[in-house]
């Protein structure tokens, strides 16, 4: 055999990683990171600020993950574990280094290694760019799920998209939001491993043909397609000190070689390049969520690209072990759909089973329905996804055929249940008729899944009573609740190290994997000494945040102020406006000399508005204008601050939530599906002021009503009021409210910018205001008064703060993932070592 032969020699399986595990000592870490810095990255002098040092530290860490990653994969294959594919268009991972070191248990050793060469691990952490591949709660939830699944040893793979540009960065110009691209991959992303050997081909366009095969069966073919390559990039997801490393697999689009060649041969170089761009555009940028679903074709391409590549990958994995008989696929696989975004997977699995594996419709449908599970994340009807049939026909003709067939058979089922009831059929059809017929993606997800869940008790109840009522009547057993959570490893242990240490000193460290242990803090709330330590740590965290805010905005916030925080996407239903109205009310009260009883407050608001969501952008402008007036009034200096925190993201929250005294969860009742920021604040000892909405209901139940500031109309009261709502009458009847509106109208906050606040003022006055901001003004202001009273009694406040942390045990994603696994997934944990 010549040395240049392409033939490979069968040498049997060679285990390349036979070496003993890498030592976890500071010596070994130091030697590895200097190796990477000098020999791999080719740098000589180390400066803390260098991105290369950060990269070298990641490589040293990744080596230690890599061997565990391989062993996890081998154990799953050996035991032929049933596995879950978590399909999500968003994974809002944030930074990975601190979390990886914490979970591996080598944070101390790594810090020591760096110390020895005069460097600080904290500075290295700061060099990492956030992986901002998500909009907000839904994407961050997916990231917390991955951490908990790895910690619980559950074989769950995250499938998502490797966007070249993540969530846009927010800059402020004269109080207006300006969006900038987020080139987060620019300096490299050292965590990922490209796995081109697992690339998949995804088809678009073309047309379908059918023919009868030799056995008389009709066979469908999808031909003349434009194919795009899906290249997977794997990111390791370490469990907490259990040697498990799971996988987040992100797909990147690339042009196929044939695609290029065809055009090139046809003589058009420019067209070839244009086609290549079209293919690669698919994974270029994350879509920001707008108020209403907008239906861009590229977004549908993204959804299908993710669904198809991930399903083909799961089938590849299955057939590798089980051969081409895929009839037992559902026994070994479950696909959890994160909202309707990947719902096209229902039709795509049908297509693959029928067209590629030759399975009959009925059997394919059984497999599909036993594989898919769907999670809904919104109650806003205007956010429910629909795609024009015409777009489907052009882009995914074979999938449209399949959706029509699913619908025809489904309508048959409805007709049997409700004979002759055309209204039911129209209401429940997967196709919404009209001049532009639309496909209702949530209905496709419900019909094609064996489980449909909401994300908080109230939300799940409202789904089955409202949006999905007909489906719940038809299949009551399909519907269930899975209350959200957050991972305490990131949202307490990593982001609040001092509090974490204090807690572990007193109740042990078991809470890091069993959050219900925090209950034990309840008793300590009565200890004066413990309360003092608790308060000192909150103060230190407030100082850290104040410094960060001063660096970013130049504003100085006295840390004796109550830190009153609302950070989340800017949306009308979340009612940042109500918060601003309260700020204006306090400002007005102080100016009138009626503010002596008020507790000094820093109101901190942060969040991004979708670029196309004008009203949300006006809210940002409004906050900033009011802030400028308040913050430049010397009378306010020690009494009131209003801060708009720029470019809010995951890393910002890690600084913010440990420093908050008060958590604002003030959505219009019935509109916030769950909320997860509320849980992060609670875990870090903030008290909540909130409506009876989403998970607030469960938070209040857990901590007790005496430790929660409740206000506002209930869901039923909101619905009852619709049609009769008269905001002007409410304003007129309330002196404080009238003064606030008068001040806004006097252009006090927009002296040289006539009309910029008009849409805001108008929305408050609008009888058709869906969010009924005015309806809750009085009750909100009164509740804030109770907050002030409580805050004045430091001992009492600290007791309540401790009780909030102590009662947050239910809101760990460890609990959420156990619930998913017990009721939906039914996975056996990965066993690394056979006993
Ligand atoms: C919608 C769209 C539509 C257009 C393109 C991009 C895009 C991206 C995301 C969305 C869905 C928004 C739904 C959502 O984020 N729901 C949130 O889910 C959280 C986790 O369950 C929950 O805590 C929040 O209450 C809920 O608003």
Short mmCIF file of C-alpha atoms in Angstrom, two decimals, residues 71-341:
data_model
loop_
_atom_site.label_atom_id
_atom_site.label_comp_id
_atom_site.label_asym_id
_atom_site.label_seq_id
_atom_site.Cartn_x
_atom_site.Cartn_y
_atom_site.Cartn_z
CA UNK A 71 -17.27 8.96 28.44
CA UNK A 72 -20.80 10.36 28.67
CA UNK A 73 -21.35 9.68 24.99
CA UNK A 74 -19.97 6.16 25.30
CA UNK A 75 -22.21 5.37 28.28
CA UNK A 76 -25.31 6.55 26.39
CA UNK A 77 -24.39 4.41 23.39
CA UNK A 78 -23.49 1.38 25.49
CA UNK A 79 -26.78 1.42 27.39
CA UNK A 80 -28.81 2.38 24.31
CA UNK A 81 -30.49 5.04 26.45
CA UNK A 82 -33.75 6.64 25.42
CA UNK A 83 -32.87 10.28 24.79
CA UNK A 84 -34.52 13.66 24.49
CA UNK A 85 -33.82 16.19 21.77
CA UNK A 86 -34.68 19.65 23.04
CA UNK A 87 -35.45 21.68 19.90
CA UNK A 88 -35.18 25.41 20.33
CA UNK A 89 -34.55 28.35 18.02
CA UNK A 90 -32.95 30.01 21.05
CA UNK A 91 -30.33 29.13 23.65
CA UNK A 92 -29.40 32.20 25.66
CA UNK A 93 -26.23 30.75 27.19
CA UNK A 94 -24.44 33.90 28.34
CA UNK A 95 -20.86 33.25 29.47
CA UNK A 96 -19.67 29.68 29.94
CA UNK A 97 -16.31 29.79 31.75
CA UNK A 98 -17.33 30.48 35.33
CA UNK A 99 -20.10 27.91 35.12
CA UNK A 100 -17.78 25.25 33.65
CA UNK A 101 -15.17 25.77 36.38
CA UNK A 102 -17.83 25.71 39.08
CA UNK A 103 -19.38 22.50 37.77
CA UNK A 104 -16.00 20.82 37.28
CA UNK A 105 -14.98 21.97 40.75
CA UNK A 106 -11.73 23.65 39.67
CA UNK A 107 -12.51 27.32 40.18
CA UNK A 108 -10.10 27.60 43.08
CA UNK A 109 -7.32 25.73 41.28
CA UNK A 110 -7.68 27.83 38.14
CA UNK A 111 -7.65 31.07 40.12
CA UNK A 112 -4.53 29.86 41.90
CA UNK A 113 -2.81 28.96 38.64
CA UNK A 114 -3.44 32.47 37.34
CA UNK A 115 -2.44 34.07 40.61
CA UNK A 116 0.90 32.43 40.37
CA UNK A 117 1.66 34.41 37.23
CA UNK A 118 0.16 37.56 38.73
CA UNK A 119 -3.21 37.39 36.98
CA UNK A 120 -6.79 37.49 38.20
CA UNK A 121 -9.43 34.98 37.15
CA UNK A 122 -12.19 37.60 37.47
CA UNK A 123 -10.51 39.65 34.72
CA UNK A 124 -10.37 36.56 32.55
CA UNK A 125 -14.10 35.96 33.07
CA UNK A 126 -14.75 39.49 31.88
CA UNK A 127 -13.09 38.81 28.54
CA UNK A 128 -15.79 36.34 27.52
CA UNK A 129 -18.50 37.56 25.15
CA UNK A 130 -22.03 36.54 26.05
CA UNK A 131 -23.42 33.87 23.76
CA UNK A 132 -26.65 35.82 23.24
CA UNK A 133 -28.46 33.37 21.00
CA UNK A 134 -31.89 34.19 22.37
CA UNK A 135 -34.36 36.96 23.02
CA UNK A 136 -35.26 36.56 26.68
CA UNK A 137 -37.06 34.16 28.99
CA UNK A 138 -37.69 31.40 26.50
CA UNK A 139 -34.06 31.22 25.41
CA UNK A 140 -32.60 31.53 28.89
CA UNK A 141 -34.97 28.81 30.11
CA UNK A 142 -33.53 26.45 27.48
CA UNK A 143 -30.02 27.21 28.80
CA UNK A 144 -31.04 26.57 32.43
CA UNK A 145 -32.70 23.29 31.34
CA UNK A 146 -29.43 22.07 29.82
CA UNK A 147 -27.52 22.76 33.05
CA UNK A 148 -30.08 20.87 35.11
CA UNK A 149 -30.33 17.91 32.73
CA UNK A 150 -26.57 17.42 32.83
CA UNK A 151 -26.63 17.72 36.62
CA UNK A 152 -29.42 15.14 36.85
CA UNK A 153 -27.50 12.85 34.43
CA UNK A 154 -30.36 12.96 31.94
CA UNK A 155 -29.48 12.14 28.31
CA UNK A 156 -30.78 15.34 26.73
CA UNK A 157 -29.27 16.97 23.65
CA UNK A 158 -30.01 20.62 22.92
CA UNK A 159 -30.47 21.35 19.20
CA UNK A 160 -30.32 24.95 18.04
CA UNK A 161 -28.89 27.36 15.50
CA UNK A 162 -25.41 28.80 15.47
CA UNK A 163 -26.36 32.37 14.55
CA UNK A 164 -23.41 34.45 13.34
CA UNK A 165 -25.04 37.42 15.03
CA UNK A 166 -26.92 36.99 18.29
CA UNK A 167 -29.30 39.35 20.04
CA UNK A 168 -28.50 42.91 18.92
CA UNK A 169 -26.55 45.18 21.26
CA UNK A 170 -28.39 48.17 22.57
CA UNK A 171 -26.94 51.65 22.59
CA UNK A 172 -28.73 54.80 23.64
CA UNK A 173 -28.65 58.01 21.66
CA UNK A 174 -30.43 60.88 23.34
CA UNK A 175 -32.59 58.30 25.12
CA UNK A 176 -33.49 56.45 21.93
CA UNK A 177 -32.56 52.81 21.49
CA UNK A 178 -30.07 52.20 18.72
CA UNK A 179 -29.41 48.62 17.64
CA UNK A 180 -25.96 47.35 16.78
CA UNK A 181 -24.99 43.93 15.49
CA UNK A 182 -23.54 41.40 17.91
CA UNK A 183 -20.55 39.80 16.19
CA UNK A 184 -20.01 37.43 19.09
CA UNK A 185 -17.89 34.97 17.08
CA UNK A 186 -15.44 37.64 15.93
CA UNK A 187 -12.70 36.73 18.41
CA UNK A 188 -13.45 33.02 18.08
CA UNK A 189 -15.58 30.80 20.28
CA UNK A 190 -13.18 28.32 21.84
CA UNK A 191 -15.87 26.14 23.42
CA UNK A 192 -17.24 24.71 20.20
CA UNK A 193 -16.11 21.65 18.28
CA UNK A 194 -17.00 21.49 14.61
CA UNK A 195 -18.32 18.04 13.70
CA UNK A 196 -18.40 18.16 9.91
CA UNK A 197 -18.59 14.37 9.81
CA UNK A 198 -22.20 14.73 10.98
CA UNK A 199 -23.26 17.34 8.41
CA UNK A 200 -26.78 16.97 7.03
CA UNK A 201 -28.46 18.18 3.86
CA UNK A 202 -31.64 20.23 4.10
CA UNK A 203 -33.88 20.77 1.07
CA UNK A 204 -35.80 23.86 0.03
CA UNK A 205 -37.99 24.80 -2.92
CA UNK A 206 -38.57 22.50 -5.86
CA UNK A 207 -41.76 20.47 -6.30
CA UNK A 208 -43.24 17.10 -5.43
CA UNK A 209 -43.91 14.28 -7.81
CA UNK A 210 -45.47 10.91 -7.21
CA UNK A 211 -45.20 7.55 -8.89
CA UNK A 212 -46.39 4.04 -8.23
CA UNK A 213 -43.68 1.61 -7.24
CA UNK A 214 -43.42 -2.06 -8.23
CA UNK A 215 -45.58 -3.06 -5.26
CA UNK A 216 -48.38 -0.70 -6.31
CA UNK A 217 -47.63 1.78 -3.57
CA UNK A 218 -47.62 5.52 -4.25
CA UNK A 219 -44.22 7.00 -3.61
CA UNK A 220 -43.63 10.73 -3.27
CA UNK A 221 -40.52 12.53 -4.27
CA UNK A 222 -39.40 16.04 -3.55
CA UNK A 223 -37.33 17.09 -6.55
CA UNK A 224 -35.49 20.04 -8.10
CA UNK A 225 -34.67 21.26 -4.63
CA UNK A 226 -32.06 23.77 -3.59
CA UNK A 227 -30.04 22.05 -0.93
CA UNK A 228 -28.26 23.60 2.01
CA UNK A 229 -25.67 21.92 4.20
CA UNK A 230 -26.17 21.91 7.95
CA UNK A 231 -22.86 21.68 9.82
CA UNK A 232 -23.07 20.89 13.53
CA UNK A 233 -20.97 22.66 16.15
CA UNK A 234 -21.01 20.99 19.56
CA UNK A 235 -20.74 22.79 22.87
CA UNK A 236 -20.05 20.81 26.06
CA UNK A 237 -22.62 21.10 28.86
CA UNK A 238 -21.09 19.92 32.15
CA UNK A 239 -23.22 18.65 35.01
CA UNK A 240 -22.46 19.75 38.53
CA UNK A 241 -19.58 17.63 39.81
CA UNK A 242 -20.94 14.38 38.41
CA UNK A 243 -18.54 13.84 35.48
CA UNK A 244 -21.43 14.09 33.01
CA UNK A 245 -20.95 16.29 29.97
CA UNK A 246 -23.98 16.65 27.68
CA UNK A 247 -24.14 18.34 24.29
CA UNK A 248 -25.61 21.47 22.80
CA UNK A 249 -25.50 20.97 19.04
CA UNK A 250 -25.84 24.17 16.99
CA UNK A 251 -26.32 24.02 13.23
CA UNK A 252 -24.60 26.36 10.82
CA UNK A 253 -25.69 26.68 7.18
CA UNK A 254 -23.25 26.26 4.32
CA UNK A 255 -23.69 26.00 0.57
CA UNK A 256 -23.32 22.51 -0.87
CA UNK A 257 -20.52 21.99 -3.36
CA UNK A 258 -22.94 20.85 -6.07
CA UNK A 259 -24.97 23.97 -5.60
CA UNK A 260 -21.93 26.11 -6.29
CA UNK A 261 -20.75 24.02 -9.20
CA UNK A 262 -24.01 23.91 -11.06
CA UNK A 263 -24.26 27.65 -11.28
CA UNK A 264 -20.59 27.99 -11.92
CA UNK A 265 -20.78 25.59 -14.84
CA UNK A 266 -23.72 27.51 -16.20
CA UNK A 267 -21.25 30.33 -16.52
CA UNK A 268 -22.40 32.71 -13.87
CA UNK A 269 -19.90 33.29 -11.14
CA UNK A 270 -21.98 36.09 -9.62
CA UNK A 271 -25.06 33.89 -9.44
CA UNK A 272 -23.05 31.14 -7.81
CA UNK A 273 -21.90 33.53 -5.14
CA UNK A 274 -25.43 34.85 -4.70
CA UNK A 275 -26.73 31.31 -4.20
CA UNK A 276 -24.01 30.62 -1.70
CA UNK A 277 -25.00 33.72 0.21
CA UNK A 278 -28.65 32.74 0.16
CA UNK A 279 -27.75 29.39 1.71
CA UNK A 280 -25.47 30.87 4.33
CA UNK A 281 -27.90 33.65 5.19
CA UNK A 282 -30.12 31.12 6.91
CA UNK A 283 -28.06 31.11 10.08
CA UNK A 284 -26.81 34.70 9.83
CA UNK A 285 -28.92 36.36 12.51
CA UNK A 286 -31.29 35.74 15.39
CA UNK A 287 -34.74 37.25 14.93
CA UNK A 288 -35.78 39.63 17.68
CA UNK A 289 -39.32 38.90 18.89
CA UNK A 290 -41.76 41.62 17.95
CA UNK A 291 -45.20 42.34 19.41
CA UNK A 292 -46.86 40.40 16.63
CA UNK A 293 -45.54 37.56 14.56
CA UNK A 294 -44.30 39.07 11.33
CA UNK A 295 -43.77 36.13 8.95
CA UNK A 296 -40.42 36.72 7.28
CA UNK A 297 -39.52 33.95 4.91
CA UNK A 298 -35.99 33.67 6.30
CA UNK A 299 -37.41 32.89 9.72
CA UNK A 300 -39.41 29.98 8.28
CA UNK A 301 -36.23 28.79 6.59
CA UNK A 302 -34.47 28.84 9.97
CA UNK A 303 -37.24 26.84 11.58
CA UNK A 304 -37.24 24.16 8.93
CA UNK A 305 -33.45 24.08 8.80
CA UNK A 306 -33.28 23.37 12.54
CA UNK A 307 -36.09 20.82 12.51
CA UNK A 308 -34.83 18.90 9.50
CA UNK A 309 -31.15 18.80 10.45
CA UNK A 310 -31.94 17.77 14.04
CA UNK A 311 -34.39 15.05 13.05
CA UNK A 312 -32.01 13.63 10.47
CA UNK A 313 -29.31 13.65 13.14
CA UNK A 314 -31.55 11.80 15.61
CA UNK A 315 -32.48 9.27 12.95
CA UNK A 316 -28.82 8.81 12.04
CA UNK A 317 -28.00 8.15 15.68
CA UNK A 318 -30.90 5.70 15.92
CA UNK A 319 -30.17 3.76 12.74
CA UNK A 320 -26.48 3.52 13.61
CA UNK A 321 -27.49 1.35 16.56
CA UNK A 322 -30.72 -0.20 15.37
CA UNK A 323 -30.39 -0.49 11.61
CA UNK A 324 -32.88 0.85 9.12
CA UNK A 325 -36.01 -0.45 10.84
CA UNK A 326 -37.16 2.76 12.50
CA UNK A 327 -40.50 1.51 13.78
CA UNK A 328 -39.28 1.67 17.36
CA UNK A 329 -37.92 5.23 17.00
CA UNK A 330 -40.42 6.62 19.51
CA UNK A 331 -39.26 4.19 22.17
CA UNK A 332 -35.79 5.65 22.04
CA UNK A 333 -36.57 9.28 21.26
CA UNK A 334 -38.59 12.18 22.48
CA UNK A 335 -38.52 15.64 20.88
CA UNK A 336 -39.44 18.54 23.11
CA UNK A 337 -40.54 21.54 21.03
CA UNK A 338 -39.65 24.85 22.68
CA UNK A 339 -42.74 26.82 21.64
CA UNK A 340 -44.16 26.51 18.13
CA UNK A 341 -40.95 27.76 16.50
#
